Amino acid sequence: MSFAELWRQLEPIGRHPAGGYRRYSWTPADAECRAWFTRHADGLGLTAEQDRNGNLWAWWGSRDAAREDAVVTGSHLDSVPDGGGYDGALGVASALAAVAELKSRNFNPERPVAIAVFTEEEGARFRVPCLGSRLITGAIEPGAARALGDDDGVTLAAAMTAAGCDAGLIGADEGLLARLGAFVELHVEQGRALAPMGAAIGVAEGIWPHGRWRFDFAGRPDHAGTARLADRNDPMLPYASTVLAARQAAADHGALATFGKVIAEPGGANGVSSSVRAWLDARAPDEETLGETAAAIRSAAEISAGEHGVTLTVRQESYTPLVRFDETLRDRITGVLGAAGITAPVLPTGAGHDAGVLAARIPTAMLFVRNPTGVSHSPAEHAEEADCEAGVHALALVLEDLAG
Ligand code: GLV
Ligand code: MN
Ligand code: MN
């Protein structure tokens, strides 16, 4: 199965007529993505299965549970709201195509090879990114995970149960982890470093630490046409100044800070809001800077809330420490690619990945495929087909080297 054909079949799934993707975990679009993956894994003669945490695995070669050196590749199929088609999906389609390439060359892996599809990497539905890989590695407690709720109040446990899974079984999976020897995730580049360097493929150095915080500003609802300005407790005002403070704090610290989601209640155009709930995503080159940036934003929010007679509650919803990928594995990969005439610059990234979570437990690396505009988490996210093919070939070379 060629990459182009795999892509052609995956492309329409979960795409909103406006152009972006809405592939949220445990929804019908997610089920269709999973069916696409399983169908093609079966077609390649791989053994597809779902683990206790809802992640998909397709195994090639020995399934002997005693083997502890499987070479794993893959990524995720869920998306952010109105996201691009490449984030995650490119890594999964490339993994299938790379295995197809190796099979067509009659390559016989010495080590088991597996393709993984991790659930809820974006945290778009249940708000904890890399949920599937966090669960496997025990980075989130199963009870806390089961209770996570989406915007409609549906819990993860209920969503998994509706999808036919036993949510009572989620949690750390040491047996599965013990079978894994290395993980290499291919991903569309998020940022624009490769294009100016004239390189189609990059290799990851590490991932900036990042976190998400929920800010709840609670005020008093009132009439937009009659309540005097001085009498209002309008939660929109401290929220607005917090957005500006976040921008300033990020600039001051060399960090990134974004409020990308906000819900104003009750949502009347002619009323002062009763509450504003907003989510801060902050990232920085190191954890100290991230802590300082988040603290500066929180302090600005507290001061402004006080000035407006508004109550503020801040809760951290997720945190991912700094990740440095395995240098030995990275050098081996750049060596393999270099020997094939592929120059792959080493790049840091501010984007989160399941590879970052798994890096705490097994040697992990990432390949990036050039994104000509750098835009991501947007329908404009793109990679040229020739670069995608180059990514498949690079991944096949890496798998061949590691598993050969
Ligand atoms: C995932 O793509 C993230 O960086 O939030
Ligand atoms: Mn993403
Ligand atoms: Mn991704």
Short mmCIF file of C-alpha atoms and ligand atoms in Angstrom, two decimals:
data_model
loop_
_atom_site.label_atom_id
_atom_site.label_comp_id
_atom_site.label_asym_id
_atom_site.label_seq_id
_atom_site.Cartn_x
_atom_site.Cartn_y
_atom_site.Cartn_z
CA MET A 1 0.00 0.00 0.00
CA SER A 2 1.54 3.31 -1.06
CA PHE A 3 1.66 6.35 1.18
CA ALA A 4 -0.49 8.25 -1.34
CA GLU A 5 -3.23 5.63 -1.21
CA LEU A 6 -3.17 5.41 2.59
CA TRP A 7 -3.41 9.19 2.73
CA ARG A 8 -6.22 9.37 0.20
CA GLN A 9 -8.32 7.06 2.37
CA LEU A 10 -7.54 8.79 5.65
CA GLU A 11 -7.87 12.37 4.44
CA PRO A 12 -11.70 12.70 4.45
CA ILE A 13 -12.20 11.17 7.90
CA GLY A 14 -13.26 13.71 10.52
CA ARG A 15 -12.82 16.71 8.22
CA HIS A 16 -15.27 19.50 8.86
CA PRO A 17 -16.76 21.13 5.73
CA ALA A 18 -14.95 24.35 6.74
CA GLY A 19 -11.63 22.55 6.18
CA GLY A 20 -10.22 21.61 9.58
CA TYR A 21 -10.23 18.25 11.33
CA ARG A 22 -12.34 17.31 14.35
CA ARG A 23 -10.98 13.91 15.23
CA TYR A 24 -11.67 13.78 18.95
CA SER A 25 -11.00 10.63 20.93
CA TRP A 26 -13.79 8.10 21.32
CA THR A 27 -16.08 9.81 18.79
CA PRO A 28 -17.37 8.34 15.51
CA ALA A 29 -14.54 10.10 13.59
CA ASP A 30 -12.02 8.50 15.93
CA ALA A 31 -13.62 5.09 15.40
CA GLU A 32 -13.32 5.57 11.64
CA CYS A 33 -9.64 6.50 11.97
CA ARG A 34 -9.08 3.40 14.11
CA ALA A 35 -10.86 1.22 11.54
CA TRP A 36 -8.68 2.70 8.78
CA PHE A 37 -5.56 1.83 10.79
CA THR A 38 -6.64 -1.70 11.68
CA ARG A 39 -7.69 -2.44 8.10
CA HIS A 40 -4.28 -1.45 6.75
CA ALA A 41 -2.35 -3.12 9.55
CA ASP A 42 -4.26 -6.34 8.77
CA GLY A 43 -3.54 -5.84 5.07
CA LEU A 44 0.18 -5.71 5.83
CA GLY A 45 -0.05 -8.95 7.79
CA LEU A 46 0.53 -7.21 11.12
CA THR A 47 -1.28 -8.30 14.28
CA ALA A 48 -3.44 -5.39 15.42
CA GLU A 49 -4.69 -5.10 18.98
CA GLN A 50 -5.94 -2.48 21.41
CA ASP A 51 -4.22 -2.16 24.77
CA ARG A 52 -6.04 -1.63 28.11
CA ASN A 53 -5.71 2.13 27.70
CA GLY A 54 -7.28 2.29 24.26
CA ASN A 55 -4.04 2.70 22.29
CA LEU A 56 -3.71 0.63 19.12
CA TRP A 57 -0.72 -1.58 18.34
CA ALA A 58 0.14 -3.47 15.17
CA TRP A 59 2.91 -6.05 15.62
CA TRP A 60 5.29 -7.38 13.02
CA GLY A 61 7.48 -10.29 13.95
CA SER A 62 7.78 -12.11 17.22
CA ARG A 63 4.92 -11.45 19.65
CA ASP A 64 6.85 -13.37 22.24
CA ALA A 65 6.11 -11.49 25.44
CA ALA A 66 9.60 -12.34 26.64
CA ARG A 67 11.16 -10.14 23.96
CA GLU A 68 12.06 -6.78 25.40
CA ASP A 69 13.47 -5.00 22.42
CA ALA A 70 10.65 -4.12 20.04
CA VAL A 71 11.28 -1.16 17.74
CA VAL A 72 8.12 0.96 17.83
CA THR A 73 7.02 3.74 15.54
CA GLY A 74 3.69 5.55 15.14
CA SER A 75 1.95 8.65 16.47
CA HIS A 76 -1.69 9.68 17.00
CA LEU A 77 -4.86 10.12 14.94
CA ASP A 78 -6.79 12.60 17.09
CA SER A 79 -6.74 16.33 16.30
CA VAL A 80 -7.12 19.71 17.93
CA PRO A 81 -10.37 21.56 17.10
CA ASP A 82 -10.23 22.39 13.38
CA GLY A 83 -6.68 21.11 13.22
CA GLY A 84 -4.58 20.18 10.25
CA GLY A 85 -4.53 16.79 8.62
CA TYR A 86 -0.82 16.04 9.20
CA ASP A 87 -0.28 16.43 12.95
CA GLY A 88 -0.13 12.82 14.19
CA ALA A 89 -1.78 11.31 11.12
CA LEU A 90 1.40 11.73 9.06
CA GLY A 91 3.35 9.64 11.58
CA VAL A 92 0.79 6.82 11.53
CA ALA A 93 0.38 6.73 7.73
CA SER A 94 4.17 6.94 7.31
CA ALA A 95 4.64 4.06 9.74
CA LEU A 96 2.29 1.85 7.72
CA ALA A 97 3.94 2.91 4.45
CA ALA A 98 7.44 2.34 5.88
CA VAL A 99 6.50 -1.20 6.93
CA ALA A 100 5.02 -1.73 3.44
CA GLU A 101 8.32 -0.52 1.92
CA LEU A 102 10.35 -2.88 4.10
CA LYS A 103 8.05 -5.79 3.30
CA SER A 104 8.32 -5.07 -0.41
CA ARG A 105 12.10 -5.35 0.00
CA ASN A 106 11.62 -8.70 1.79
CA PHE A 107 13.19 -7.28 4.94
CA ASN A 108 12.89 -9.68 7.84
CA PRO A 109 13.14 -7.91 11.20
CA GLU A 110 15.35 -9.52 13.80
CA ARG A 111 13.66 -7.47 16.54
CA PRO A 112 9.87 -7.20 16.73
CA VAL A 113 8.53 -4.04 15.07
CA ALA A 114 5.30 -2.38 16.17
CA ILE A 115 3.22 0.58 15.05
CA ALA A 116 1.45 2.42 17.87
CA VAL A 117 -1.49 4.81 17.67
CA PHE A 118 -1.82 6.72 20.93
CA THR A 119 -5.20 7.93 22.16
CA GLU A 120 -5.99 11.60 22.90
CA GLU A 121 -2.54 13.02 22.20
CA GLU A 122 -3.93 16.52 21.83
CA GLY A 123 -6.05 16.57 24.96
CA ALA A 124 -8.73 18.23 22.83
CA ARG A 125 -11.58 16.33 24.44
CA PHE A 126 -10.47 15.41 27.98
CA ARG A 127 -7.90 18.22 28.33
CA VAL A 128 -4.90 16.10 29.30
CA PRO A 129 -2.51 15.82 26.35
CA CYS A 130 -0.77 12.51 25.63
CA LEU A 131 -3.40 10.77 27.72
CA GLY A 132 -2.82 7.33 26.15
CA SER A 133 0.94 7.36 26.68
CA ARG A 134 0.58 8.92 30.13
CA LEU A 135 -1.73 6.09 31.12
CA ILE A 136 0.61 3.35 29.92
CA THR A 137 3.59 4.86 31.71
CA GLY A 138 1.66 5.57 34.91
CA ALA A 139 2.14 9.33 34.47
CA ILE A 140 -1.54 9.83 35.32
CA GLU A 141 -3.44 8.00 38.02
CA PRO A 142 -6.22 5.81 36.52
CA GLY A 143 -8.93 7.09 38.89
CA ALA A 144 -8.13 10.70 37.98
CA ALA A 145 -8.13 9.77 34.30
CA ARG A 146 -11.48 7.99 34.48
CA ALA A 147 -13.02 11.11 36.04
CA LEU A 148 -11.76 13.52 33.36
CA GLY A 149 -14.75 15.20 31.72
CA ASP A 150 -15.30 16.75 28.31
CA ASP A 151 -17.18 20.00 27.69
CA ASP A 152 -20.51 18.11 27.77
CA GLY A 153 -19.75 16.48 31.10
CA VAL A 154 -19.05 13.04 29.57
CA THR A 155 -16.28 11.34 31.53
CA LEU A 156 -13.44 9.41 29.96
CA ALA A 157 -14.79 6.30 31.69
CA ALA A 158 -18.21 6.80 30.08
CA ALA A 159 -16.72 7.52 26.64
CA MET A 160 -14.54 4.42 26.78
CA THR A 161 -17.41 2.28 28.01
CA ALA A 162 -19.60 3.53 25.15
CA ALA A 163 -16.81 2.52 22.76
CA GLY A 164 -16.84 -1.01 24.18
CA CYS A 165 -13.73 -0.72 26.40
CA ASP A 166 -13.44 -1.67 30.05
CA ALA A 167 -12.45 1.64 31.64
CA GLY A 168 -11.82 -0.22 34.90
CA LEU A 169 -8.67 -1.69 33.33
CA ILE A 170 -6.91 1.55 32.42
CA GLY A 171 -3.59 2.39 34.05
CA ALA A 172 0.13 1.67 33.98
CA ASP A 173 1.01 -1.22 31.69
CA GLU A 174 4.46 -2.41 32.74
CA GLY A 175 4.02 -5.67 30.81
CA LEU A 176 3.60 -3.76 27.56
CA LEU A 177 6.38 -1.28 28.33
CA ALA A 178 8.76 -4.14 29.05
CA ARG A 179 8.37 -5.35 25.48
CA LEU A 180 9.48 -2.02 23.98
CA GLY A 181 13.11 -1.32 23.15
CA ALA A 182 12.90 2.00 21.29
CA PHE A 183 10.30 4.44 19.96
CA VAL A 184 10.77 6.60 16.87
CA GLU A 185 7.89 8.99 16.12
CA LEU A 186 7.72 10.69 12.74
CA HIS A 187 5.82 13.99 12.83
CA VAL A 188 5.08 16.94 10.59
CA GLU A 189 7.38 19.83 11.50
CA GLN A 190 5.60 22.43 13.67
CA GLY A 191 7.53 25.59 13.02
CA ARG A 192 9.61 26.58 10.04
CA ALA A 193 13.22 25.59 10.52
CA LEU A 194 13.75 22.98 7.79
CA ALA A 195 12.59 25.03 4.78
CA PRO A 196 15.29 27.73 5.07
CA MET A 197 17.89 24.98 5.53
CA GLY A 198 16.74 23.20 2.39
CA ALA A 199 16.20 19.97 4.35
CA ALA A 200 13.17 17.72 3.98
CA ILE A 201 13.82 15.75 7.18
CA GLY A 202 14.85 16.81 10.68
CA VAL A 203 15.61 14.99 13.91
CA ALA A 204 14.37 16.15 17.32
CA GLU A 205 16.71 17.29 20.04
CA GLY A 206 14.14 17.70 22.80
CA ILE A 207 10.79 19.19 23.81
CA TRP A 208 10.28 22.35 25.80
CA PRO A 209 8.51 21.86 29.13
CA HIS A 210 4.87 22.90 28.92
CA GLY A 211 1.65 22.99 30.89
CA ARG A 212 -2.01 23.91 30.82
CA TRP A 213 -3.81 25.90 33.48
CA ARG A 214 -7.52 26.55 33.86
CA PHE A 215 -8.49 30.04 35.05
CA ASP A 216 -12.00 30.50 36.47
CA PHE A 217 -13.06 34.13 36.90
CA ALA A 218 -16.36 34.32 38.79
CA GLY A 219 -18.26 37.63 38.79
CA ARG A 220 -21.88 38.79 39.00
CA PRO A 221 -24.24 38.67 36.01
CA ASP A 222 -26.01 41.92 35.26
CA HIS A 223 -27.78 43.96 32.60
CA ALA A 224 -25.49 45.40 29.88
CA GLY A 225 -27.80 48.37 29.37
CA THR A 226 -28.49 49.39 32.95
CA ALA A 227 -25.73 48.28 35.32
CA ARG A 228 -23.44 51.23 36.02
CA LEU A 229 -19.78 50.54 35.15
CA ALA A 230 -18.71 51.24 38.71
CA ASP A 231 -21.20 48.72 40.08
CA ARG A 232 -20.15 45.78 37.95
CA ASN A 233 -18.15 42.69 38.88
CA ASP A 234 -17.42 41.75 35.27
CA PRO A 235 -15.15 38.67 34.99
CA MET A 236 -14.44 39.50 31.35
CA LEU A 237 -12.26 42.44 32.42
CA PRO A 238 -9.65 40.57 34.50
CA TYR A 239 -9.73 37.82 31.89
CA ALA A 240 -8.91 40.38 29.18
CA SER A 241 -6.06 41.88 31.16
CA THR A 242 -4.74 38.39 31.90
CA VAL A 243 -4.55 37.65 28.18
CA LEU A 244 -2.43 40.77 27.69
CA ALA A 245 -0.35 39.95 30.77
CA ALA A 246 0.32 36.49 29.36
CA ARG A 247 1.62 37.97 26.15
CA GLN A 248 3.86 40.34 28.09
CA ALA A 249 5.12 37.65 30.49
CA ALA A 250 5.97 35.38 27.55
CA ALA A 251 7.85 38.18 25.80
CA ASP A 252 9.69 39.11 29.02
CA HIS A 253 10.79 35.50 29.67
CA GLY A 254 11.52 34.25 26.15
CA ALA A 255 8.58 31.86 26.57
CA LEU A 256 5.26 31.21 24.85
CA ALA A 257 1.87 31.73 26.47
CA THR A 258 -1.51 31.36 24.82
CA PHE A 259 -5.14 31.59 25.84
CA GLY A 260 -6.74 29.58 23.03
CA LYS A 261 -9.98 28.53 24.66
CA VAL A 262 -12.47 30.63 26.60
CA ILE A 263 -16.04 30.08 27.72
CA ALA A 264 -18.14 33.01 28.95
CA GLU A 265 -21.32 32.16 30.89
CA PRO A 266 -24.19 32.55 30.47
CA GLY A 267 -23.16 33.86 27.05
CA GLY A 268 -25.74 36.60 26.47
CA ALA A 269 -24.66 39.43 24.16
CA ASN A 270 -26.54 41.97 26.29
CA GLY A 271 -25.36 40.83 29.69
CA VAL A 272 -22.37 41.07 31.99
CA SER A 273 -20.99 37.54 32.30
CA SER A 274 -21.35 35.54 35.48
CA SER A 275 -18.12 33.66 34.80
CA VAL A 276 -15.28 33.36 32.35
CA ARG A 277 -13.38 30.11 32.16
CA ALA A 278 -10.19 30.16 30.11
CA TRP A 279 -7.25 27.87 29.47
CA LEU A 280 -3.63 29.01 29.46
CA ASP A 281 -1.04 26.99 27.53
CA ALA A 282 2.49 28.02 28.46
CA ARG A 283 5.83 26.68 27.25
CA ALA A 284 9.44 27.70 27.79
CA PRO A 285 12.96 26.49 27.05
CA ASP A 286 13.45 25.35 30.67
CA GLU A 287 11.28 24.56 33.66
CA GLU A 288 12.42 27.48 35.79
CA THR A 289 11.45 29.94 33.06
CA LEU A 290 8.15 28.17 32.56
CA GLY A 291 7.43 28.39 36.30
CA GLU A 292 8.30 32.09 36.38
CA THR A 293 6.18 32.83 33.32
CA ALA A 294 3.14 30.99 34.71
CA ALA A 295 3.59 32.67 38.11
CA ALA A 296 3.75 36.14 36.50
CA ILE A 297 0.53 35.49 34.58
CA ARG A 298 -1.25 34.15 37.63
CA SER A 299 -0.19 37.09 39.74
CA ALA A 300 -1.42 39.57 37.10
CA ALA A 301 -4.73 37.69 37.00
CA GLU A 302 -5.08 37.81 40.79
CA ILE A 303 -4.39 41.54 40.94
CA SER A 304 -6.84 42.32 38.17
CA ALA A 305 -9.53 40.03 39.61
CA GLY A 306 -9.16 41.85 42.95
CA GLU A 307 -9.54 45.24 41.26
CA HIS A 308 -12.81 44.15 39.67
CA GLY A 309 -14.33 42.33 42.64
CA VAL A 310 -14.06 39.03 40.82
CA THR A 311 -13.10 35.69 42.35
CA LEU A 312 -10.29 33.77 40.67
CA THR A 313 -9.45 30.07 40.90
CA VAL A 314 -6.47 28.65 38.99
CA ARG A 315 -5.92 24.93 38.51
CA GLN A 316 -3.11 23.19 36.66
CA GLU A 317 -4.61 20.58 34.34
CA SER A 318 -1.43 19.12 32.91
CA TYR A 319 2.33 19.49 33.10
CA THR A 320 5.09 17.98 30.99
CA PRO A 321 8.70 18.43 32.08
CA LEU A 322 11.62 19.15 29.76
CA VAL A 323 12.37 16.21 27.45
CA ARG A 324 15.82 15.44 26.06
CA PHE A 325 15.69 12.62 23.54
CA ASP A 326 18.20 9.79 23.75
CA GLU A 327 21.47 11.04 22.23
CA THR A 328 22.79 7.61 21.32
CA LEU A 329 19.63 6.80 19.38
CA ARG A 330 19.62 10.23 17.76
CA ASP A 331 23.25 9.89 16.64
CA ARG A 332 22.52 6.45 15.26
CA ILE A 333 19.57 7.82 13.28
CA THR A 334 21.46 10.80 11.88
CA GLY A 335 24.26 8.37 10.97
CA VAL A 336 21.91 6.03 9.12
CA LEU A 337 20.27 8.93 7.29
CA GLY A 338 23.65 10.56 6.54
CA ALA A 339 24.95 7.30 5.05
CA ALA A 340 21.93 7.38 2.72
CA GLY A 341 22.73 10.96 1.70
CA ILE A 342 19.95 12.49 3.84
CA THR A 343 21.02 15.52 5.86
CA ALA A 344 18.72 15.78 8.86
CA PRO A 345 19.30 18.84 11.07
CA VAL A 346 18.68 18.45 14.80
CA LEU A 347 15.88 20.73 16.05
CA PRO A 348 14.27 21.55 19.40
CA THR A 349 10.49 21.86 19.52
CA GLY A 350 7.86 23.50 21.65
CA ALA A 351 5.21 20.98 20.62
CA GLY A 352 4.23 18.11 22.88
CA HIS A 353 4.34 14.48 21.70
CA ASP A 354 3.76 10.96 23.03
CA ALA A 355 7.46 10.46 22.27
CA GLY A 356 8.13 12.96 25.05
CA VAL A 357 6.18 10.88 27.55
CA LEU A 358 7.72 7.58 26.47
CA ALA A 359 11.21 9.14 26.61
CA ALA A 360 11.04 8.81 30.40
CA ARG A 361 10.95 5.02 30.02
CA ILE A 362 12.63 3.94 26.78
CA PRO A 363 15.14 5.37 24.28
CA THR A 364 13.07 7.63 22.07
CA ALA A 365 13.66 9.76 18.99
CA MET A 366 11.66 11.82 16.51
CA LEU A 367 11.86 12.55 12.80
CA PHE A 368 10.31 15.74 11.42
CA VAL A 369 9.00 16.22 7.89
CA ARG A 370 9.37 19.73 6.46
CA ASN A 371 6.37 22.02 6.80
CA PRO A 372 6.85 24.79 4.22
CA THR A 373 4.92 27.45 6.14
CA GLY A 374 5.51 26.12 9.64
CA VAL A 375 1.81 26.57 10.43
CA SER A 376 0.31 23.78 12.55
CA HIS A 377 -2.84 23.19 14.62
CA SER A 378 -4.60 24.83 11.69
CA PRO A 379 -6.19 23.69 8.44
CA ALA A 380 -3.25 25.42 6.69
CA GLU A 381 -0.82 22.82 8.10
CA HIS A 382 0.90 21.14 5.15
CA ALA A 383 3.70 18.94 3.90
CA GLU A 384 4.47 18.33 0.25
CA GLU A 385 3.79 14.81 -0.97
CA ALA A 386 7.44 14.39 -2.06
CA ASP A 387 8.56 15.28 1.48
CA CYS A 388 6.05 12.83 2.95
CA GLU A 389 7.51 10.13 0.68
CA ALA A 390 11.00 11.15 1.80
CA GLY A 391 9.81 10.80 5.40
CA VAL A 392 8.50 7.31 4.73
CA HIS A 393 11.80 6.31 3.20
CA ALA A 394 13.81 7.83 6.06
CA LEU A 395 11.63 6.02 8.59
CA ALA A 396 12.04 2.74 6.70
CA LEU A 397 15.84 3.16 6.78
CA VAL A 398 15.74 3.83 10.51
CA LEU A 399 13.49 0.84 11.25
CA GLU A 400 15.64 -1.38 9.06
CA ASP A 401 18.75 -0.31 10.93
CA LEU A 402 17.23 -0.67 14.40
CA ALA A 403 15.33 -3.88 13.81
CA GLY A 404 17.71 -5.57 11.34
C1 GLV B 1 0.39 19.05 20.88
O1 GLV B 1 0.50 19.11 19.68
C2 GLV B 1 0.82 20.16 21.68
O2 GLV B 1 1.98 20.57 21.54
O3 GLV B 1 0.00 20.69 22.42
MN MN B 2 -0.67 18.67 17.91
MN MN B 3 1.08 15.60 17.18
#
